[in-house]
PDB file of C-alpha atoms in Angstrom:
ATOM      1  CA  MET A   1      67.248  76.105 117.729  1.00 31.00           C
ATOM      2  CA  GLU A   2      64.492  74.345 115.391  1.00 36.00           C
ATOM      3  CA  GLU A   3      64.005  75.928 112.069  1.00 40.00           C
ATOM      4  CA  SER A   4      60.586  76.913 112.691  1.00 43.00           C
ATOM      5  CA  GLU A   5      61.315  78.788 115.995  1.00 47.00           C
ATOM      6  CA  GLY A   6      61.761  82.586 116.145  1.00 51.00           C
ATOM      7  CA  ARG A   7      60.242  82.927 112.704  1.00 71.00           C
ATOM      8  CA  LEU A   8      57.971  85.733 111.400  1.00 83.00           C
ATOM      9  CA  SER A   9      54.578  84.942 109.793  1.00 88.00           C
ATOM     10  CA  LYS A  10      54.497  85.660 106.117  1.00 91.00           C
ATOM     11  CA  PRO A  11      51.838  88.367 106.456  1.00 93.00           C
ATOM     12  CA  VAL A  12      53.882  90.092 109.205  1.00 92.00           C
ATOM     13  CA  ALA A  13      56.789  90.061 106.974  1.00 93.00           C
ATOM     14  CA  VAL A  14      54.843  91.377 103.915  1.00 94.00           C
ATOM     15  CA  ILE A  15      53.116  94.019 105.991  1.00 95.00           C
ATOM     16  CA  ALA A  16      56.666  95.241 107.405  1.00 94.00           C
ATOM     17  CA  CYS A  17      58.012  95.426 103.729  1.00 94.00           C
ATOM     18  CA  ILE A  18      55.001  97.342 102.561  1.00 93.00           C
ATOM     19  CA  ALA A  19      55.527  99.569 105.763  1.00 94.00           C
ATOM     20  CA  MET A  20      59.011 100.443 104.888  1.00 94.00           C
ATOM     21  CA  THR A  21      58.120 100.922 101.077  1.00 93.00           C
ATOM     22  CA  LEU A  22      55.609 103.566 101.774  1.00 91.00           C
ATOM     23  CA  PHE A  23      57.619 105.292 104.544  1.00 93.00           C
ATOM     24  CA  TYR A  24      60.617 105.482 102.024  1.00 91.00           C
ATOM     25  CA  VAL A  25      58.264 107.283  99.371  1.00 87.00           C
ATOM     26  CA  ALA A  26      56.347 109.426 102.175  1.00 88.00           C
ATOM     27  CA  ILE A  27      59.417 110.798 103.764  1.00 91.00           C
ATOM     28  CA  LEU A  28      60.580 112.355 100.615  1.00 86.00           C
ATOM     29  CA  TYR A  29      57.607 114.693 100.953  1.00 85.00           C
ATOM     30  CA  ALA A  30      58.072 115.494 104.585  1.00 87.00           C
ATOM     31  CA  PRO A  31      60.131 118.612 104.516  1.00 87.00           C
ATOM     32  CA  THR A  32      57.175 120.164 102.673  1.00 83.00           C
ATOM     33  CA  LEU A  33      54.022 118.415 103.725  1.00 81.00           C
ATOM     34  CA  ILE A  34      54.758 117.823 107.423  1.00 82.00           C
ATOM     35  CA  LEU A  35      57.483 119.975 108.414  1.00 82.00           C
ATOM     36  CA  ARG A  36      56.169 122.806 106.413  1.00 85.00           C
ATOM     37  CA  LEU A  37      59.335 123.994 105.373  1.00 85.00           C
ATOM     38  CA  PRO A  38      59.630 126.676 102.421  1.00 89.00           C
ATOM     39  CA  PRO A  39      60.294 125.284  98.992  1.00 86.00           C
ATOM     40  CA  PRO A  40      63.992 125.044  98.328  1.00 87.00           C
ATOM     41  CA  GLN A  41      65.640 127.866  96.510  1.00 88.00           C
ATOM     42  CA  SER A  42      67.730 125.540  93.977  1.00 90.00           C
ATOM     43  CA  TYR A  43      67.650 122.081  92.533  1.00 88.00           C
ATOM     44  CA  GLU A  44      70.852 121.298  94.578  1.00 90.00           C
ATOM     45  CA  ASN A  45      68.985 122.330  97.968  1.00 90.00           C
ATOM     46  CA  PHE A  46      65.863 120.008  96.954  1.00 90.00           C
ATOM     47  CA  MET A  47      68.170 117.226  96.160  1.00 91.00           C
ATOM     48  CA  ILE A  48      70.014 117.676  99.623  1.00 92.00           C
ATOM     49  CA  ARG A  49      66.627 117.463 101.438  1.00 92.00           C
ATOM     50  CA  ARG A  50      65.747 114.416  99.542  1.00 91.00           C
ATOM     51  CA  PHE A  51      69.525 112.843 100.409  1.00 94.00           C
ATOM     52  CA  ILE A  52      68.629 113.728 104.035  1.00 95.00           C
ATOM     53  CA  CYS A  53      65.314 112.054 104.047  1.00 94.00           C
ATOM     54  CA  ALA A  54      66.516 108.965 102.379  1.00 94.00           C
ATOM     55  CA  ALA A  55      69.323 108.723 104.915  1.00 95.00           C
ATOM     56  CA  VAL A  56      66.779 108.804 107.746  1.00 96.00           C
ATOM     57  CA  CYS A  57      64.451 106.361 106.376  1.00 95.00           C
ATOM     58  CA  SER A  58      67.394 103.723 105.781  1.00 95.00           C
ATOM     59  CA  VAL A  59      68.613 103.935 109.336  1.00 95.00           C
ATOM     60  CA  ALA A  60      64.912 103.831 110.353  1.00 96.00           C
ATOM     61  CA  SER A  61      64.703 100.712 108.426  1.00 95.00           C
ATOM     62  CA  VAL A  62      67.565  99.206 109.824  1.00 94.00           C
ATOM     63  CA  ILE A  63      66.318  99.900 113.561  1.00 93.00           C
ATOM     64  CA  PHE A  64      62.841  98.720 112.790  1.00 94.00           C
ATOM     65  CA  CYS A  65      64.204  95.464 111.347  1.00 92.00           C
ATOM     66  CA  ALA A  66      66.319  94.973 114.391  1.00 88.00           C
ATOM     67  CA  LEU A  67      63.435  95.262 116.497  1.00 89.00           C
ATOM     68  CA  VAL A  68      61.269  92.836 114.309  1.00 89.00           C
ATOM     69  CA  LEU A  69      63.699  90.089 113.442  1.00 85.00           C
ATOM     70  CA  PRO A  70      64.495  87.486 116.061  1.00 80.00           C
ATOM     71  CA  ILE A  71      68.148  88.092 116.201  1.00 73.00           C
ATOM     72  CA  THR A  72      69.291  86.112 119.229  1.00 68.00           C
ATOM     73  CA  SER A  73      72.970  87.218 118.924  1.00 64.00           C
ATOM     74  CA  GLY A  74      74.155  90.700 120.558  1.00 64.00           C
ATOM     75  CA  GLU A  75      77.453  90.622 118.717  1.00 67.00           C
ATOM     76  CA  ALA A  76      77.624  93.495 116.603  1.00 66.00           C
ATOM     77  CA  SER A  77      79.299  91.644 113.693  1.00 69.00           C
ATOM     78  CA  TYR A  78      76.515  89.266 113.328  1.00 73.00           C
ATOM     79  CA  SER A  79      73.774  91.914 113.802  1.00 78.00           C
ATOM     80  CA  PHE A  80      75.239  94.067 110.981  1.00 86.00           C
ATOM     81  CA  GLY A  81      76.059  90.861 109.119  1.00 83.00           C
ATOM     82  CA  VAL A  82      72.348  90.002 108.796  1.00 85.00           C
ATOM     83  CA  TYR A  83      72.057  93.153 106.739  1.00 91.00           C
ATOM     84  CA  GLY A  84      74.956  92.186 104.591  1.00 90.00           C
ATOM     85  CA  ILE A  85      77.303  95.036 106.210  1.00 91.00           C
ATOM     86  CA  ARG A  86      80.342  93.095 106.435  1.00 88.00           C
ATOM     87  CA  SER A  87      84.227  94.061 106.256  1.00 87.00           C
ATOM     88  CA  ASP A  88      85.413  90.204 105.206  1.00 87.00           C
ATOM     89  CA  HIS A  89      85.289  89.306 101.611  1.00 89.00           C
ATOM     90  CA  PHE A  90      85.009  93.092 100.546  1.00 93.00           C
ATOM     91  CA  TRP A  91      87.017  92.761  97.435  1.00 95.00           C
ATOM     92  CA  GLN A  92      85.375  89.630  96.179  1.00 94.00           C
ATOM     93  CA  ALA A  93      82.034  91.138  96.792  1.00 95.00           C
ATOM     94  CA  MET A  94      82.928  94.094  94.779  1.00 96.00           C
ATOM     95  CA  VAL A  95      84.933  92.769  91.781  1.00 97.00           C
ATOM     96  CA  PHE A  96      83.076  89.508  90.951  1.00 97.00           C
ATOM     97  CA  PRO A  97      79.481  91.129  90.726  1.00 97.00           C
ATOM     98  CA  LEU A  98      80.772  94.102  89.212  1.00 97.00           C
ATOM     99  CA  PHE A  99      82.450  92.017  86.301  1.00 97.00           C
ATOM    100  CA  LEU A 100      79.336  89.664  86.238  1.00 97.00           C
ATOM    101  CA  THR A 101      77.185  92.916  85.673  1.00 97.00           C
ATOM    102  CA  SER A 102      79.361  94.383  83.280  1.00 97.00           C
ATOM    103  CA  LEU A 103      78.697  91.588  80.890  1.00 97.00           C
ATOM    104  CA  MET A 104      75.269  92.369  80.366  1.00 96.00           C
ATOM    105  CA  TYR A 105      76.531  95.576  78.837  1.00 96.00           C
ATOM    106  CA  ALA A 106      79.109  94.148  76.421  1.00 96.00           C
ATOM    107  CA  GLY A 107      77.214  95.911  73.723  1.00 94.00           C
ATOM    108  CA  SER A 108      77.297  99.100  75.253  1.00 94.00           C
ATOM    109  CA  LEU A 109      80.929  98.995  76.290  1.00 94.00           C
ATOM    110  CA  MET A 110      81.699  98.120  72.852  1.00 94.00           C
ATOM    111  CA  LEU A 111      79.811 101.073  71.421  1.00 92.00           C
ATOM    112  CA  LYS A 112      81.838 103.284  74.007  1.00 90.00           C
ATOM    113  CA  SER A 113      85.120 102.033  72.816  1.00 89.00           C
ATOM    114  CA  MET A 114      84.327 102.301  69.166  1.00 88.00           C
ATOM    115  CA  LEU A 115      83.185 105.899  70.000  1.00 85.00           C
ATOM    116  CA  TRP A 116      86.269 106.640  71.640  1.00 81.00           C
ATOM    117  CA  VAL A 117      88.419 105.111  69.222  1.00 79.00           C
ATOM    118  CA  ASN A 118      86.577 107.227  66.476  1.00 80.00           C
ATOM    119  CA  LYS A 119      87.012 110.594  68.397  1.00 76.00           C
ATOM    120  CA  TRP A 120      90.971 109.607  68.927  1.00 72.00           C
ATOM    121  CA  LYS A 121      91.239 108.978  65.068  1.00 72.00           C
ATOM    122  CA  GLU A 122      89.438 112.344  64.378  1.00 73.00           C
ATOM    123  CA  HIS A 123      91.429 114.405  67.089  1.00 67.00           C
ATOM    124  CA  ARG A 124      94.572 112.565  65.481  1.00 66.00           C
ATOM    125  CA  HIS A 125      93.552 113.902  62.078  1.00 66.00           C
ATOM    126  CA  GLN A 126      93.260 117.479  63.220  1.00 65.00           C
ATOM    127  CA  GLU A 127      96.003 117.767  65.910  1.00 64.00           C
ATOM    128  CA  GLY A 128      98.416 115.073  64.681  1.00 61.00           C
ATOM    129  CA  GLU A 129      98.562 113.658  68.235  1.00 60.00           C
ATOM    130  CA  SER A 130      99.673 110.059  68.981  1.00 62.00           C
ATOM    131  CA  LEU A 131      97.830 107.324  70.684  1.00 60.00           C
ATOM    132  CA  LEU A 132     100.196 107.753  73.677  1.00 66.00           C
ATOM    133  CA  GLY A 133      99.751 111.392  73.695  1.00 64.00           C
ATOM    134  CA  CYS A 134      95.902 111.167  73.729  1.00 66.00           C
ATOM    135  CA  ILE A 135      96.159 108.769  76.608  1.00 65.00           C
ATOM    136  CA  LYS A 136      98.375 111.150  78.224  1.00 67.00           C
ATOM    137  CA  SER A 137      96.128 114.126  77.881  1.00 66.00           C
ATOM    138  CA  THR A 138      93.029 112.269  78.778  1.00 66.00           C
ATOM    139  CA  LEU A 139      94.761 111.190  82.150  1.00 66.00           C
ATOM    140  CA  LEU A 140      95.983 114.662  82.724  1.00 65.00           C
ATOM    141  CA  SER A 141      92.415 116.031  82.415  1.00 65.00           C
ATOM    142  CA  LEU A 142      90.955 113.376  84.851  1.00 65.00           C
ATOM    143  CA  PRO A 143      91.510 115.334  88.135  1.00 67.00           C
ATOM    144  CA  GLY A 144      89.517 118.128  86.828  1.00 66.00           C
ATOM    145  CA  GLN A 145      86.804 116.012  85.358  1.00 65.00           C
ATOM    146  CA  MET A 146      86.685 114.314  88.769  1.00 67.00           C
ATOM    147  CA  SER A 147      86.389 117.280  90.612  1.00 67.00           C
ATOM    148  CA  SER A 148      83.563 118.584  88.393  1.00 68.00           C
ATOM    149  CA  VAL A 149      81.767 115.365  88.640  1.00 68.00           C
ATOM    150  CA  ALA A 150      82.238 114.988  92.617  1.00 71.00           C
ATOM    151  CA  SER A 151      80.584 118.422  92.787  1.00 76.00           C
ATOM    152  CA  ASN A 152      77.598 117.539  90.764  1.00 87.00           C
ATOM    153  CA  VAL A 153      74.498 116.855  92.838  1.00 89.00           C
ATOM    154  CA  LEU A 154      73.178 114.274  90.092  1.00 88.00           C
ATOM    155  CA  PHE A 155      76.355 112.376  90.884  1.00 90.00           C
ATOM    156  CA  TRP A 156      75.871 111.768  94.478  1.00 91.00           C
ATOM    157  CA  ARG A 157      72.223 110.894  93.667  1.00 91.00           C
ATOM    158  CA  ASN A 158      72.818 108.210  91.185  1.00 91.00           C
ATOM    159  CA  PHE A 159      75.978 106.599  92.329  1.00 93.00           C
ATOM    160  CA  ILE A 160      75.995 107.109  96.150  1.00 94.00           C
ATOM    161  CA  VAL A 161      72.880 107.960  97.856  1.00 95.00           C
ATOM    162  CA  ALA A 162      70.373 106.064  95.814  1.00 93.00           C
ATOM    163  CA  PRO A 163      72.283 102.618  95.653  1.00 95.00           C
ATOM    164  CA  VAL A 164      73.092 102.817  99.180  1.00 96.00           C
ATOM    165  CA  THR A 165      69.741 103.824 100.616  1.00 96.00           C
ATOM    166  CA  GLU A 166      67.792 101.719  98.189  1.00 94.00           C
ATOM    167  CA  GLU A 167      69.954  98.788  98.772  1.00 96.00           C
ATOM    168  CA  LEU A 168      69.815  98.998 102.843  1.00 96.00           C
ATOM    169  CA  VAL A 169      66.040  99.281 102.500  1.00 95.00           C
ATOM    170  CA  PHE A 170      65.048  96.850  99.554  1.00 94.00           C
ATOM    171  CA  ARG A 171      67.622  94.309  99.964  1.00 94.00           C
ATOM    172  CA  ALA A 172      69.421  94.505 103.380  1.00 94.00           C
ATOM    173  CA  CYS A 173      66.165  94.878 105.396  1.00 94.00           C
ATOM    174  CA  MET A 174      63.554  93.295 103.207  1.00 95.00           C
ATOM    175  CA  ILE A 175      65.120  89.982 102.196  1.00 94.00           C
ATOM    176  CA  PRO A 176      66.049  88.994 105.775  1.00 91.00           C
ATOM    177  CA  LEU A 177      62.360  89.755 106.464  1.00 92.00           C
ATOM    178  CA  LEU A 178      60.572  87.613 103.895  1.00 92.00           C
ATOM    179  CA  LEU A 179      63.476  84.627 104.485  1.00 89.00           C
ATOM    180  CA  CYS A 180      62.597  84.655 108.182  1.00 87.00           C
ATOM    181  CA  GLY A 181      59.058  84.712 107.405  1.00 88.00           C
ATOM    182  CA  GLY A 182      59.296  81.520 105.680  1.00 86.00           C
ATOM    183  CA  PHE A 183      59.613  82.533 102.054  1.00 89.00           C
ATOM    184  CA  LYS A 184      61.724  80.517  99.804  1.00 88.00           C
ATOM    185  CA  ALA A 185      64.838  82.372  98.454  1.00 87.00           C
ATOM    186  CA  TYR A 186      63.445  82.317  94.956  1.00 88.00           C
ATOM    187  CA  ASN A 187      60.179  83.711  96.334  1.00 91.00           C
ATOM    188  CA  ALA A 188      61.955  86.400  97.983  1.00 91.00           C
ATOM    189  CA  ILE A 189      64.111  87.099  94.998  1.00 92.00           C
ATOM    190  CA  PHE A 190      60.941  87.915  92.949  1.00 90.00           C
ATOM    191  CA  LEU A 191      58.917  89.421  95.689  1.00 92.00           C
ATOM    192  CA  CYS A 192      61.471  91.905  96.824  1.00 90.00           C
ATOM    193  CA  PRO A 193      61.528  93.678  93.593  1.00 89.00           C
ATOM    194  CA  THR A 194      57.760  94.429  93.762  1.00 89.00           C
ATOM    195  CA  PHE A 195      58.245  96.627  96.755  1.00 89.00           C
ATOM    196  CA  PHE A 196      61.268  98.288  94.916  1.00 82.00           C
ATOM    197  CA  SER A 197      59.241  98.914  91.657  1.00 81.00           C
ATOM    198  CA  LEU A 198      56.171 100.553  93.741  1.00 79.00           C
ATOM    199  CA  ALA A 199      58.419 102.716  95.284  1.00 75.00           C
ATOM    200  CA  HIS A 200      59.426 104.394  91.891  1.00 69.00           C
ATOM    201  CA  LEU A 201      55.679 105.127  91.367  1.00 69.00           C
ATOM    202  CA  ASN A 202      56.195 108.486  93.083  1.00 65.00           C
ATOM    203  CA  HIS A 203      58.226 109.705  90.018  1.00 63.00           C
ATOM    204  CA  MET A 204      54.668 109.240  87.889  1.00 59.00           C
ATOM    205  CA  MET A 205      53.490 113.266  88.339  1.00 57.00           C
ATOM    206  CA  GLU A 206      56.968 114.275  87.355  1.00 63.00           C
ATOM    207  CA  ILE A 207      57.026 112.073  84.313  1.00 64.00           C
ATOM    208  CA  TYR A 208      53.499 113.159  83.588  1.00 58.00           C
ATOM    209  CA  SER A 209      54.203 116.843  83.483  1.00 60.00           C
ATOM    210  CA  ARG A 210      57.428 116.235  81.436  1.00 66.00           C
ATOM    211  CA  HIS A 211      55.620 114.622  78.669  1.00 59.00           C
ATOM    212  CA  ASN A 212      52.993 117.524  78.336  1.00 62.00           C
ATOM    213  CA  TYR A 213      50.573 115.851  80.420  1.00 64.00           C
ATOM    214  CA  SER A 214      49.967 113.123  78.238  1.00 66.00           C
ATOM    215  CA  LEU A 215      48.634 110.220  80.423  1.00 68.00           C
ATOM    216  CA  LEU A 216      49.453 107.578  77.698  1.00 73.00           C
ATOM    217  CA  ARG A 217      53.035 108.715  77.083  1.00 74.00           C
ATOM    218  CA  ALA A 218      53.563 108.865  80.903  1.00 68.00           C
ATOM    219  CA  SER A 219      52.242 105.450  81.543  1.00 73.00           C
ATOM    220  CA  LEU A 220      54.472 104.032  78.809  1.00 78.00           C
ATOM    221  CA  VAL A 221      57.519 105.521  80.304  1.00 73.00           C
ATOM    222  CA  VAL A 222      56.397 104.321  83.787  1.00 72.00           C
ATOM    223  CA  GLY A 223      55.643 101.054  82.599  1.00 78.00           C
ATOM    224  CA  LEU A 224      59.116 100.712  81.107  1.00 80.00           C
ATOM    225  CA  GLN A 225      60.561 102.046  84.171  1.00 79.00           C
ATOM    226  CA  LEU A 226      58.695  99.429  86.320  1.00 82.00           C
ATOM    227  CA  GLY A 227      59.749  96.803  84.298  1.00 85.00           C
ATOM    228  CA  TYR A 228      63.523  97.651  84.343  1.00 85.00           C
ATOM    229  CA  THR A 229      63.247  98.127  88.231  1.00 87.00           C
ATOM    230  CA  VAL A 230      61.697  94.455  88.714  1.00 89.00           C
ATOM    231  CA  VAL A 231      64.365  92.880  86.473  1.00 92.00           C
ATOM    232  CA  PHE A 232      67.261  94.742  88.092  1.00 93.00           C
ATOM    233  CA  GLY A 233      65.722  94.189  91.566  1.00 93.00           C
ATOM    234  CA  SER A 234      65.339  90.547  91.083  1.00 95.00           C
ATOM    235  CA  TYR A 235      69.216  90.390  89.886  1.00 96.00           C
ATOM    236  CA  ALA A 236      70.129  92.720  92.941  1.00 96.00           C
ATOM    237  CA  SER A 237      68.102  90.573  95.106  1.00 95.00           C
ATOM    238  CA  PHE A 238      69.783  87.041  93.823  1.00 94.00           C
ATOM    239  CA  LEU A 239      73.237  88.772  94.561  1.00 95.00           C
ATOM    240  CA  PHE A 240      72.412  89.644  98.028  1.00 94.00           C
ATOM    241  CA  ILE A 241      71.202  86.078  99.016  1.00 91.00           C
ATOM    242  CA  ARG A 242      74.021  84.498  97.019  1.00 90.00           C
ATOM    243  CA  THR A 243      76.722  86.539  98.550  1.00 90.00           C
ATOM    244  CA  GLY A 244      75.524  87.561 101.894  1.00 89.00           C
ATOM    245  CA  ASN A 245      77.067  91.093 101.252  1.00 92.00           C
ATOM    246  CA  ILE A 246      75.522  94.299 100.707  1.00 95.00           C
ATOM    247  CA  VAL A 247      78.413  95.464  98.376  1.00 96.00           C
ATOM    248  CA  ALA A 248      77.608  93.217  95.848  1.00 96.00           C
ATOM    249  CA  PRO A 249      74.170  94.467  94.733  1.00 96.00           C
ATOM    250  CA  LEU A 250      75.411  97.992  95.715  1.00 97.00           C
ATOM    251  CA  VAL A 251      78.219  97.987  93.236  1.00 97.00           C
ATOM    252  CA  ALA A 252      75.873  96.622  90.615  1.00 97.00           C
ATOM    253  CA  HIS A 253      73.208  99.218  91.210  1.00 96.00           C
ATOM    254  CA  ALA A 254      75.900 102.074  90.839  1.00 96.00           C
ATOM    255  CA  PHE A 255      77.221 100.263  87.566  1.00 96.00           C
ATOM    256  CA  CYS A 256      73.768 100.049  85.932  1.00 94.00           C
ATOM    257  CA  ASN A 257      72.763 103.730  86.877  1.00 92.00           C
ATOM    258  CA  TYR A 258      75.969 104.696  85.244  1.00 92.00           C
ATOM    259  CA  MET A 259      75.435 102.585  81.967  1.00 92.00           C
ATOM    260  CA  GLY A 260      71.660 103.059  81.645  1.00 89.00           C
ATOM    261  CA  LEU A 261      69.967 100.514  79.618  1.00 87.00           C
ATOM    262  CA  PRO A 262      71.870  98.078  77.706  1.00 91.00           C
ATOM    263  CA  VAL A 263      72.426  98.585  73.830  1.00 90.00           C
ATOM    264  CA  LEU A 264      71.281  95.758  71.893  1.00 88.00           C
ATOM    265  CA  PHE A 265      71.608  97.085  68.433  1.00 85.00           C
ATOM    266  CA  VAL A 266      73.326 100.165  66.603  1.00 85.00           C
ATOM    267  CA  HIS A 267      72.821 100.493  62.738  1.00 81.00           C
ATOM    268  CA  GLY A 268      75.881  99.863  60.757  1.00 79.00           C
ATOM    269  CA  LYS A 269      77.766  98.620  63.877  1.00 83.00           C
ATOM    270  CA  GLY A 270      77.461  94.796  63.788  1.00 88.00           C
ATOM    271  CA  LEU A 271      80.096  94.448  66.682  1.00 92.00           C
ATOM    272  CA  VAL A 272      77.895  96.046  68.936  1.00 92.00           C
ATOM    273  CA  SER A 273      75.238  93.394  68.611  1.00 93.00           C
ATOM    274  CA  ILE A 274      77.893  90.326  68.541  1.00 94.00           C
ATOM    275  CA  ALA A 275      79.403  91.876  71.674  1.00 95.00           C
ATOM    276  CA  PHE A 276      75.914  92.073  73.292  1.00 95.00           C
ATOM    277  CA  VAL A 277      74.958  88.374  72.566  1.00 96.00           C
ATOM    278  CA  ALA A 278      78.322  87.061  73.587  1.00 96.00           C
ATOM    279  CA  GLY A 279      78.194  89.184  76.958  1.00 97.00           C
ATOM    280  CA  MET A 280      74.575  87.702  77.896  1.00 97.00           C
ATOM    281  CA  VAL A 281      75.818  84.196  76.862  1.00 97.00           C
ATOM    282  CA  SER A 282      78.725  84.685  79.024  1.00 97.00           C
ATOM    283  CA  PHE A 283      76.408  86.352  82.053  1.00 97.00           C
ATOM    284  CA  VAL A 284      74.138  83.477  81.962  1.00 97.00           C
ATOM    285  CA  TRP A 285      77.035  80.631  81.747  1.00 97.00           C
ATOM    286  CA  LEU A 286      78.819  82.642  84.970  1.00 97.00           C
ATOM    287  CA  LEU A 287      75.580  83.467  86.960  1.00 96.00           C
ATOM    288  CA  PHE A 288      75.784  80.629  89.188  1.00 93.00           C
ATOM    289  CA  PRO A 289      79.454  79.775  89.270  1.00 93.00           C
ATOM    290  CA  ILE A 290      80.754  83.464  89.987  1.00 95.00           C
ATOM    291  CA  THR A 291      78.064  83.916  93.072  1.00 92.00           C
ATOM    292  CA  ARG A 292      78.925  80.642  94.914  1.00 89.00           C
ATOM    293  CA  PRO A 293      78.309  81.500  98.485  1.00 86.00           C
ATOM    294  CA  ASP A 294      81.645  79.937  99.449  1.00 83.00           C
ATOM    295  CA  LEU A 295      83.337  82.522  97.545  1.00 88.00           C
ATOM    296  CA  TYR A 296      82.209  85.161  99.639  1.00 87.00           C
ATOM    297  CA  ASN A 297      82.037  83.173 103.058  1.00 81.00           C
ATOM    298  CA  GLU A 298      84.362  81.322 105.146  1.00 75.00           C
ATOM    299  CA  ASN A 299      81.670  78.900 106.214  1.00 62.00           C
ATOM    300  CA  THR A 300      78.079  78.178 104.601  1.00 55.00           C
ATOM    301  CA  ASN A 301      77.203  75.813 107.509  1.00 56.00           C
ATOM    302  CA  ASN A 302      75.564  73.617 104.860  1.00 48.00           C
ATOM    303  CA  CYS A 303      72.236  75.918 105.589  1.00 46.00           C
ATOM    304  CA  ARG A 304      69.631  76.013 102.835  1.00 40.00           C
ATOM    305  CA  CYS A 305      69.787  79.669 103.017  1.00 42.00           C
ATOM    306  CA  TRP A 306      73.451  79.513 104.114  1.00 40.00           C
ATOM    307  CA  GLN A 307      73.333  82.750 106.269  1.00 50.00           C
ATOM    308  CA  GLY A 308      70.991  81.489 108.927  1.00 50.00           C
ATOM    309  CA  TYR A 309      68.084  83.235 108.012  1.00 44.00           C
ATOM    310  CA  CYS A 310      65.969  80.019 108.172  1.00 38.00           C
ATOM    311  CA  SER A 311      67.075  79.235 111.810  1.00 38.00           C
ATOM    312  CA  TRP A 312      69.058  82.416 113.237  1.00 34.00           C
ATOM    313  CA  ASN A 313      72.033  79.978 114.176  1.00 35.00           C
ATOM    314  CA  HIS A 314      75.598  80.978 113.660  1.00 31.00           C
TER     315      HIS A 314
END
């Protein structure tokens, strides 16, 4: 097949991405505005509704892309592989990107470690418990803590539903569309996060009311949030294109949701800044070597977009 055959046009690819973005946001309000369901009685019920809406949107987006993309093979493994849904190289796609992402949070991890050590020292001073005893008591308390966390609706939103649904829609669906539409890989890496960030504008009214209806404060918060989502979205898109596996941006997404913004500086704790700088230098140094496509695939076929998005061949 010639490289130009079976391609979408760039306008069609962009319009399809915009449509999926609007659908992802609009469906969150469908239960109240379209289905006319009564308001949820609790925050948990409210979030469960949103979980269902996000799941419906993700499935609909995958089906929509299957109809739009010129996928010539009917094999399930190949069709799912277009979206990065693969069973091979699972551990590589999970461990390497997770390690790479953690380097950006070296300062945060150093701070957490220092706080934990200080807490242990304080506990030891009060209770006279040894380090081994402290570790043992911490491990014994883990089952109870995990049970409590697993029943928390925010845990499911931040670490399961949001990463899975957003990566499916904004990476697994949109990137194949953009690449098949003729966009270069680096264009897709920076274009895809634009849609990703726009989808987060639906929080504007919530943030506006939370900050006492101050438009300036709400705008600053939203601006910071959009900037962060663009940066993260570019990184997640890079991981998806380089690895061809949805697991890579998914674990990075969940980890970033857990860590929040990286800690750059803490007064009186110079080790945090040193760790942050060392982590960022290591991140930049390892960014391309640790995301080499051959680490995550048996055969790259010498294709310029390696998965075959440019020609839709195996």
